[in-house]
Amino acid sequence: MPVTSQLLRALPRAKVFASSLLPCQHHQSHIGSLPALTGPSHTWLTHRAGRCYQTSSVSHNYILSPPQVNSILKANEYSFKVPEFDGKNVSSVMGFESNQLPANAPIEDRRSAATCLQTRGMLLGVFDGHAGCACAQALSERLFYYIAVSLLPHDTLCELEAAMEAGRALTPILQWHKHPNDYFSREAQSLYLNSLRTYWQELIDLTSPGEVPDTREALLNAFKRLDNDISLEAQVGDSNAFLHYWVLRVAFSGATACVAHIDGPDLYIANAGDARAVLGVQEEDGSFSAHTLSYDHSAQNEKEVARIRSEHPHSERKTVIRQDRLLGLLMPFRAFGDVKFKWSIELQKRVLESGPDQLHENEHTKFIPPNYHTPPYLTAEPEITYHRLRPQDRFLVIGSDGLWETLHRQEVVRIVGEYLTGVHQRQPLKVGGYKVTLGQMQGLLEERKARMSSAFEDQNSATHLIRHAVGNNEFGTVDHERLSKMLSLPEELARMYRDDITIIITQFNPHVIGAQRQEES
């Protein structure tokens, strides 16, 4: 049945117009995943309305002190510096910094970072969940293993299988770089390993000794295979009641994914959904420009709209995308999970009828999308972009759409570039269409001076960027009062004014990149 007007009112800016699955209960937090495969370690507020922001008269009097603001902003920050070998840094990546700021409770975004121990490539990813956090959680644990296995040569895959067959410890393939809050669901590890093993067994049959895996194909196959496994696990179910419920939660919720694979000067971005990757390029005059490496899969992307319409009969041309949403419901046009937009109606009914009672209590599983005639309507196939790094490519920002809704990509790159270099570009002071007195202008100039002197209060570039994303006022400066009020919103209001924000900022080593390019030329 169609989504009710009550549901639509309840979630004015949700990615999917349906109530979410039951809130994710955090499993016991710990660092690590599939144990045998894991290496070492690891008039002031603006209401969200699309990408437009309008003044709201919501009154909120609780003001946080600067230390309280900093405590909230820094709660989930993480930094990793690539170690040097023999006094010489041989990696094109110097390190990365990441952070998350929740709006949903619990947060529906996830992040992952790991080094591929067999290839030395680095993986970094942002996963933006909707209709619950279960699918994003599964991606954060599983997708990098699928990518790493896809990149392994035939002989190494055979060694993995031989070790599994003999009950020996497996050669580690990933070194995770995780914040303590980036937990793993222990109960599902055996299930996940079995599905992964089936995948590498098939890769053994499909590859030949000496064959070098293609990175683009590896990323493409890993995304599609994991999404297929998520669907298959939900259809098969599990004798363990908890796992049966868990695989259904993962499949019926959804998540977008934006993943970077960096190996020497080779940078690949695999994107499915509306998270985004942007490169910060330092120009000769010291300023920074933004180079977009991914494209949103949404109604704002004309090519994506044309793709979807071409995959369904002409009779569905007016219904397949309505109100800028897939079937009038889903904002991203590519995503993992979301089997409500992939399975036939018959399959959905059969799986739900055999599922646990808790699933029937959830609104998201009850409705069939309107005008649902020729599924699947949704895919997790990523769009892959390749970029050969240059010395002037200084950093990469991967962020969930909560970041890009608040800041333009050029502004993001400027803020990060100035933070990392300490060089501030004196932009003309922006006052927009406001009438500003001389006294107010003086105050703005003094505020900008104070902002420049305090730019390095944040020890993490992702935290610094989130501070701007949430606290920027109409003049482009961080307003402590605004920041305080936005951070002190109660849970039921927070998601109406901003989305979850997850950011990973990777800093490149220009000297190493320059040397690598010379060696290869």
XYZ file of C-alpha atoms in Angstrom:
521
model
C 0.000 0.000 0.000
C 1.232 3.578 -0.505
C 3.069 5.362 2.262
C 0.649 7.253 4.461
C 0.610 11.009 4.777
C 1.380 10.525 8.456
C 4.632 8.795 7.542
C 5.520 11.535 5.084
C 5.040 14.184 7.746
C 7.083 12.212 10.235
C 10.189 12.108 8.027
C 10.396 15.399 6.133
C 13.974 14.851 4.944
C 14.481 11.120 5.253
C 16.198 9.421 2.346
C 13.359 6.943 2.136
C 9.756 7.863 2.854
C 9.081 5.059 5.283
C 9.749 4.516 8.929
C 13.114 3.004 9.719
C 13.749 -0.458 11.032
C 14.131 -0.852 14.759
C 17.113 1.178 16.012
C 20.435 -0.596 15.758
C 21.471 -1.988 19.106
C 25.244 -1.664 19.173
C 26.902 -5.017 19.432
C 29.789 -5.318 21.816
C 32.442 -2.898 20.559
C 35.842 -4.244 19.725
C 38.548 -3.751 17.136
C 38.809 -6.408 14.482
C 36.593 -8.469 12.247
C 36.802 -11.922 10.775
C 39.438 -12.960 13.323
C 41.418 -15.250 11.058
C 41.660 -12.583 8.362
C 42.434 -9.555 10.489
C 45.911 -8.067 10.612
C 47.382 -5.737 13.266
C 45.480 -2.595 13.999
C 43.871 -1.409 14.109
C 15.688 33.611 13.385
C 19.070 31.496 13.829
C 18.420 27.951 12.757
C 18.111 26.667 9.212
C 15.640 23.891 8.517
C 16.727 21.113 6.167
C 14.732 21.464 2.966
C 16.452 19.763 0.069
C 19.662 21.702 -0.429
C 18.037 25.041 0.380
C 18.165 26.605 3.790
C 15.560 28.992 5.084
C 15.328 30.929 8.317
C 13.276 29.295 11.040
C 11.895 30.856 14.195
C 12.442 27.804 16.403
C 13.364 28.990 19.884
C 16.093 27.180 21.755
C 17.807 28.759 24.733
C 20.392 26.229 25.853
C 23.891 27.533 25.078
C 26.842 25.128 25.261
C 30.196 26.419 26.430
C 33.180 26.176 24.009
C 34.605 23.162 25.929
C 31.219 21.407 25.695
C 31.039 22.132 21.952
C 34.555 20.781 21.479
C 33.724 17.661 23.467
C 30.784 16.889 21.171
C 32.693 17.651 17.980
C 35.727 15.559 18.952
C 33.912 12.518 20.334
C 34.331 10.436 17.159
C 37.484 11.871 15.619
C 40.255 9.556 14.477
C 43.707 10.110 12.982
C 46.131 7.733 11.322
C 49.638 8.521 10.091
C 51.251 6.122 7.641
C 54.462 4.866 9.292
C 57.813 5.643 7.726
C 60.140 2.870 6.635
C 63.919 3.288 7.061
C 63.401 7.015 7.510
C 61.751 7.339 4.108
C 58.000 7.512 3.600
C 57.334 5.296 0.604
C 53.559 5.731 0.558
C 51.699 8.284 -1.543
C 49.417 8.676 1.494
C 50.802 10.585 4.478
C 47.771 9.739 6.598
C 44.110 10.472 7.074
C 41.761 12.034 9.601
C 38.086 11.234 10.025
C 35.137 12.204 12.169
C 31.388 11.736 12.517
C 28.645 13.942 13.925
C 25.311 12.169 14.457
C 21.884 13.656 13.836
C 20.015 10.341 14.005
C 20.066 8.280 17.176
C 21.842 6.006 16.592
C 23.827 7.500 13.725
C 23.065 5.813 10.394
C 26.423 6.643 8.780
C 29.446 4.365 8.999
C 33.106 4.741 7.963
C 35.943 2.322 7.293
C 39.658 2.546 6.599
C 42.133 -0.272 6.043
C 45.400 -1.152 4.351
C 45.442 -4.102 1.951
C 48.361 -6.138 3.314
C 48.887 -8.109 0.109
C 48.931 -5.109 -2.273
C 49.832 -2.165 0.035
C 46.888 -0.232 -1.370
C 44.739 1.744 1.084
C 40.929 1.606 1.245
C 38.775 4.385 2.699
C 34.988 4.447 2.657
C 31.912 6.333 3.831
C 28.577 4.498 4.070
C 25.334 6.447 4.486
C 22.446 4.348 5.759
C 18.719 4.921 5.517
C 15.676 3.118 6.958
C 17.975 2.145 9.821
C 21.687 1.639 10.270
C 21.916 -2.123 9.700
C 22.934 -2.085 6.022
C 25.575 0.616 6.524
C 26.950 -1.369 9.453
C 27.247 -4.520 7.345
C 29.006 -2.623 4.555
C 31.516 -1.124 6.983
C 32.491 -4.633 8.090
C 32.319 -6.530 4.815
C 32.898 -4.480 1.668
C 36.647 -4.027 2.111
C 37.119 -7.800 2.445
C 35.269 -8.310 -0.835
C 37.442 -5.690 -2.522
C 40.668 -7.091 -1.048
C 39.783 -10.635 -2.129
C 38.910 -9.365 -5.616
C 42.402 -7.848 -5.851
C 44.243 -11.022 -4.803
C 46.125 -13.037 -7.434
C 45.071 -16.597 -8.182
C 47.874 -18.234 -6.143
C 47.059 -16.250 -2.993
C 43.381 -17.173 -3.304
C 44.413 -20.821 -3.515
C 46.530 -20.418 -0.376
C 43.540 -18.959 1.487
C 41.339 -21.857 0.456
C 43.980 -24.453 1.365
C 44.379 -22.916 4.814
C 40.599 -22.914 5.363
C 40.381 -26.535 4.227
C 43.174 -27.577 6.605
C 41.889 -25.498 9.514
C 45.050 -23.373 9.603
C 45.230 -19.653 10.408
C 44.656 -17.532 7.344
C 47.143 -15.016 6.027
C 45.878 -11.555 7.095
C 44.623 -9.508 4.150
C 43.520 -6.287 5.871
C 44.960 -4.028 8.530
C 42.015 -2.079 9.931
C 42.349 1.510 11.158
C 39.365 1.913 13.450
C 37.971 4.221 16.095
C 36.736 2.263 19.145
C 33.171 3.221 18.203
C 33.543 1.589 14.776
C 32.384 -1.757 16.086
C 31.959 -5.208 14.515
C 28.931 -7.458 14.982
C 30.543 -10.586 16.418
C 27.477 -12.769 16.025
C 27.536 -12.491 12.222
C 31.243 -13.156 11.616
C 30.875 -16.841 10.781
C 28.061 -16.099 8.320
C 30.101 -13.325 6.713
C 33.184 -15.527 6.391
C 31.195 -18.345 4.757
C 29.809 -15.972 2.119
C 33.250 -14.477 1.519
C 34.769 -17.937 1.144
C 32.192 -18.894 -1.461
C 33.162 -15.748 -3.359
C 36.894 -16.476 -3.361
C 36.209 -20.098 -4.372
C 34.391 -18.778 -7.442
C 37.249 -16.348 -8.145
C 39.692 -19.269 -8.077
C 37.634 -20.994 -10.773
C 37.433 -17.801 -12.853
C 41.108 -16.765 -12.708
C 44.394 -18.251 -13.890
C 47.876 -18.452 -12.338
C 49.907 -15.308 -13.070
C 46.829 -13.277 -13.944
C 46.945 -9.724 -12.506
C 43.557 -8.492 -11.231
C 42.215 -5.278 -12.745
C 41.401 -2.733 -10.027
C 38.367 -1.310 -11.812
C 36.877 -4.770 -12.320
C 37.734 -5.751 -8.744
C 35.827 -2.779 -7.316
C 32.873 -3.338 -9.609
C 32.641 -7.055 -8.828
C 33.060 -6.555 -5.070
C 30.162 -4.077 -4.847
C 27.822 -6.220 -6.920
C 28.754 -9.479 -5.205
C 28.293 -8.149 -1.672
C 24.886 -6.725 -2.551
C 23.935 -10.085 -4.054
C 25.099 -11.882 -0.898
C 23.087 -9.510 1.304
C 20.001 -10.378 -0.752
C 20.704 -14.115 -0.787
C 21.370 -14.322 2.974
C 18.014 -12.664 3.657
C 16.212 -15.115 1.372
C 17.860 -18.190 2.887
C 17.500 -17.027 6.480
C 19.322 -18.634 9.403
C 18.488 -21.190 12.066
C 19.775 -18.729 14.663
C 16.851 -16.403 15.428
C 19.058 -13.375 15.996
C 20.984 -13.866 12.754
C 17.752 -14.448 10.835
C 16.425 -11.135 12.079
C 19.781 -9.417 11.470
C 20.136 -10.440 7.808
C 16.586 -9.263 7.158
C 17.273 -5.919 8.819
C 20.376 -5.493 6.671
C 18.500 -6.342 3.463
C 15.390 -4.244 4.124
C 17.374 -1.178 5.172
C 19.763 0.417 2.688
C 23.027 2.318 2.357
C 25.018 4.267 -0.181
C 28.785 3.790 -0.444
C 31.706 5.915 -1.602
C 35.058 4.101 -1.484
C 38.573 5.182 -2.443
C 41.379 2.771 -3.326
C 44.810 4.427 -3.344
C 47.890 2.543 -4.491
C 50.910 4.692 -5.361
C 49.773 7.377 -7.816
C 46.652 5.391 -8.763
C 43.437 6.652 -7.185
C 40.133 4.892 -7.850
C 36.767 6.049 -6.547
C 33.853 3.607 -6.518
C 30.586 5.358 -5.748
C 26.999 4.155 -5.453
C 24.618 6.817 -4.150
C 24.992 10.403 -3.005
C 28.064 10.426 -0.794
C 30.841 12.299 -2.571
C 34.597 12.351 -3.152
C 36.374 15.638 -3.953
C 40.079 16.225 -4.564
C 41.814 19.302 -3.153
C 44.261 20.677 -5.732
C 46.784 23.387 -4.798
C 47.249 25.916 -7.590
C 50.468 27.798 -8.355
C 49.274 30.865 -6.419
C 48.714 28.733 -3.310
C 44.927 28.703 -3.529
C 42.922 25.470 -3.615
C 40.481 24.264 -6.236
C 38.032 21.368 -6.078
C 38.219 18.475 -8.524
C 35.112 16.285 -8.330
C 35.792 12.543 -8.471
C 32.258 11.198 -8.027
C 28.794 12.093 -9.208
C 25.613 11.905 -7.157
C 23.188 9.214 -8.204
C 20.060 11.257 -7.682
C 17.424 13.201 -9.566
C 19.887 16.084 -10.006
C 22.013 13.844 -12.261
C 20.418 13.874 -15.728
C 22.429 10.867 -16.905
C 21.219 8.855 -13.934
C 17.595 9.814 -14.580
C 17.995 8.753 -18.211
C 19.598 5.457 -17.177
C 16.721 4.497 -14.897
C 14.047 5.450 -17.413
C 15.816 3.438 -20.117
C 15.683 0.301 -17.947
C 11.878 0.279 -17.626
C 8.959 0.349 -20.077
C 7.829 3.647 -21.544
C 4.524 3.198 -19.704
C 6.429 3.790 -16.426
C 8.185 6.934 -17.611
C 6.070 9.202 -15.411
C 6.052 6.960 -12.340
C 9.566 5.486 -12.059
C 10.832 8.876 -10.816
C 8.359 11.090 -8.998
C 9.069 14.149 -6.867
C 12.791 13.560 -7.528
C 12.641 10.150 -5.842
C 12.773 6.609 -7.115
C 9.109 5.509 -7.297
C 8.384 8.656 -5.305
C 10.139 7.227 -2.244
C 13.913 6.833 -2.378
C 16.341 9.743 -2.847
C 19.523 7.892 -3.908
C 19.184 6.016 -7.203
C 21.899 3.471 -6.336
C 22.273 1.699 -3.002
C 23.027 -1.567 -1.236
C 20.160 -3.453 0.399
C 16.746 -1.824 -0.083
C 15.295 -5.102 -1.334
C 11.868 -3.427 -1.349
C 13.070 -1.874 -4.609
C 14.773 -5.015 -5.989
C 12.762 -8.144 -5.182
C 9.542 -9.209 -6.826
C 6.381 -8.694 -4.784
C 6.005 -12.467 -4.478
C 9.515 -12.884 -3.073
C 9.019 -10.049 -0.594
C 5.824 -11.614 0.718
C 7.362 -15.082 0.987
C 10.418 -13.865 2.911
C 8.375 -11.687 5.249
C 5.888 -14.457 5.990
C 8.703 -16.741 7.110
C 10.509 -13.971 8.983
C 10.439 -13.166 12.712
C 7.500 -11.322 14.232
C 9.608 -8.209 15.004
C 9.862 -7.515 11.280
C 6.093 -7.392 10.881
C 5.870 -4.628 13.465
C 7.894 -2.309 11.238
C 6.211 0.044 8.783
C 9.062 -0.166 6.268
C 8.424 -3.828 5.517
C 4.644 -3.540 5.194
C 4.229 -1.356 2.142
C 4.865 -2.191 -1.496
C 6.195 0.823 -3.440
C 3.543 2.359 -5.702
C 3.665 1.548 -9.428
C 5.888 -1.447 -8.720
C 5.752 -3.368 -12.006
C 9.227 -4.235 -13.358
C 11.771 -4.712 -10.552
C 14.606 -4.331 -9.896
C 14.471 -0.535 -9.793
C 17.662 -0.127 -7.780
C 21.260 -1.278 -8.206
C 24.423 -1.245 -6.088
C 26.656 -1.196 -9.171
C 29.187 1.584 -8.570
C 30.309 4.299 -10.930
C 34.103 4.098 -10.979
C 36.426 7.046 -11.558
C 40.186 6.822 -12.047
C 42.631 9.651 -11.340
C 46.420 9.548 -11.563
C 47.712 11.577 -8.650
C 49.924 14.605 -9.288
C 52.141 16.512 -6.816
C 49.598 19.356 -6.715
C 46.855 16.944 -5.559
C 47.149 17.574 -1.834
C 44.161 15.861 -0.206
C 40.954 13.891 -0.780
C 37.667 14.553 1.040
C 35.074 11.762 1.180
C 31.872 12.829 2.885
C 28.288 11.695 3.333
C 25.653 13.986 1.867
C 25.156 15.655 5.247
C 28.383 17.557 4.527
C 27.620 18.557 0.949
C 24.129 19.775 1.866
C 25.695 22.461 4.050
C 28.884 23.424 2.187
C 29.738 23.753 -1.505
C 32.641 21.559 -2.623
C 34.830 24.607 -3.364
C 34.220 25.905 0.148
C 35.041 22.485 1.597
C 38.351 22.386 -0.269
C 39.217 25.953 0.750
C 38.534 25.281 4.433
C 40.573 22.068 4.455
C 43.383 23.531 2.352
C 43.760 26.532 4.629
C 43.702 24.311 7.685
C 46.388 21.936 6.379
C 48.726 24.630 5.062
C 48.065 27.456 7.484
C 47.753 29.794 4.496
C 44.489 31.740 4.516
C 43.196 33.199 1.291
C 41.779 36.622 2.093
C 38.425 36.329 0.389
C 36.272 39.477 0.132
C 34.024 39.656 3.171
C 30.595 38.361 2.164
C 27.513 40.120 3.474
C 25.024 38.834 0.882
C 21.901 40.956 0.554
C 22.030 42.141 4.159
C 22.255 45.787 5.193
C 25.306 46.007 7.435
C 26.265 49.010 9.567
C 29.885 50.086 10.029
C 29.774 48.720 13.562
C 28.573 45.350 12.337
C 31.221 45.340 9.612
C 33.914 46.006 12.207
C 32.557 43.123 14.282
C 32.678 40.802 11.269
C 36.265 41.786 10.525
C 37.271 41.200 14.141
C 35.490 37.839 14.083
C 37.386 36.816 10.949
C 40.674 37.853 12.563
C 39.839 35.770 15.642
C 38.840 32.837 13.432
C 42.199 32.927 11.656
C 44.140 33.003 14.912
C 42.141 30.086 16.330
C 42.129 27.960 13.175
C 44.406 25.387 14.747
C 42.367 24.783 17.883
C 41.180 21.621 16.138
C 43.800 18.881 15.956
C 41.799 17.045 13.296
C 40.952 18.453 9.855
C 37.646 16.530 9.683
C 36.592 18.050 13.018
C 37.535 21.498 11.709
C 35.389 20.924 8.622
C 32.407 19.709 10.656
C 32.706 22.832 12.843
C 32.261 24.935 9.690
C 29.533 22.732 8.235
C 27.372 23.089 11.345
C 28.410 26.510 12.637
C 28.806 28.671 9.531
C 26.570 31.730 9.490
C 25.325 33.752 6.525
C 28.653 35.595 6.387
C 30.704 32.396 5.972
C 32.214 32.472 9.458
C 31.772 30.077 12.373
C 29.240 31.465 14.818
C 29.683 29.905 18.268
C 26.102 30.641 19.300
C 24.732 29.003 16.182
C 27.085 26.040 16.564
C 26.055 25.640 20.202
C 22.360 25.700 19.391
C 22.698 23.221 16.529
C 24.624 20.783 18.730
C 22.219 21.077 21.651
C 19.099 20.193 19.668
C 17.260 17.200 21.157
C 17.392 13.971 19.152
C 13.871 14.290 17.775
C 14.667 17.730 16.335
C 18.287 17.326 15.236
C 17.560 15.238 12.138
C 15.035 17.825 10.937
C 17.743 20.490 10.735
C 20.787 18.511 9.611
C 21.801 15.037 8.524
C 24.426 12.708 9.934
C 27.845 13.920 8.803
C 30.773 11.563 8.192
C 34.086 12.768 6.749
C 37.415 11.167 5.842
C 40.226 13.521 4.746
C 43.288 11.839 3.234
C 46.490 13.842 2.889
C 48.880 12.952 0.060
C 52.674 13.016 -0.033
C 53.580 15.192 -3.074
C 57.279 14.244 -3.010
C 56.550 10.527 -3.179
C 53.900 11.018 -5.869
C 56.309 13.080 -7.960
C 59.033 10.424 -7.646
C 56.575 7.619 -8.512
C 55.427 9.453 -11.633
C 59.035 9.965 -12.747
C 59.844 6.282 -12.251
C 56.851 5.226 -14.348
C 57.384 7.738 -17.159
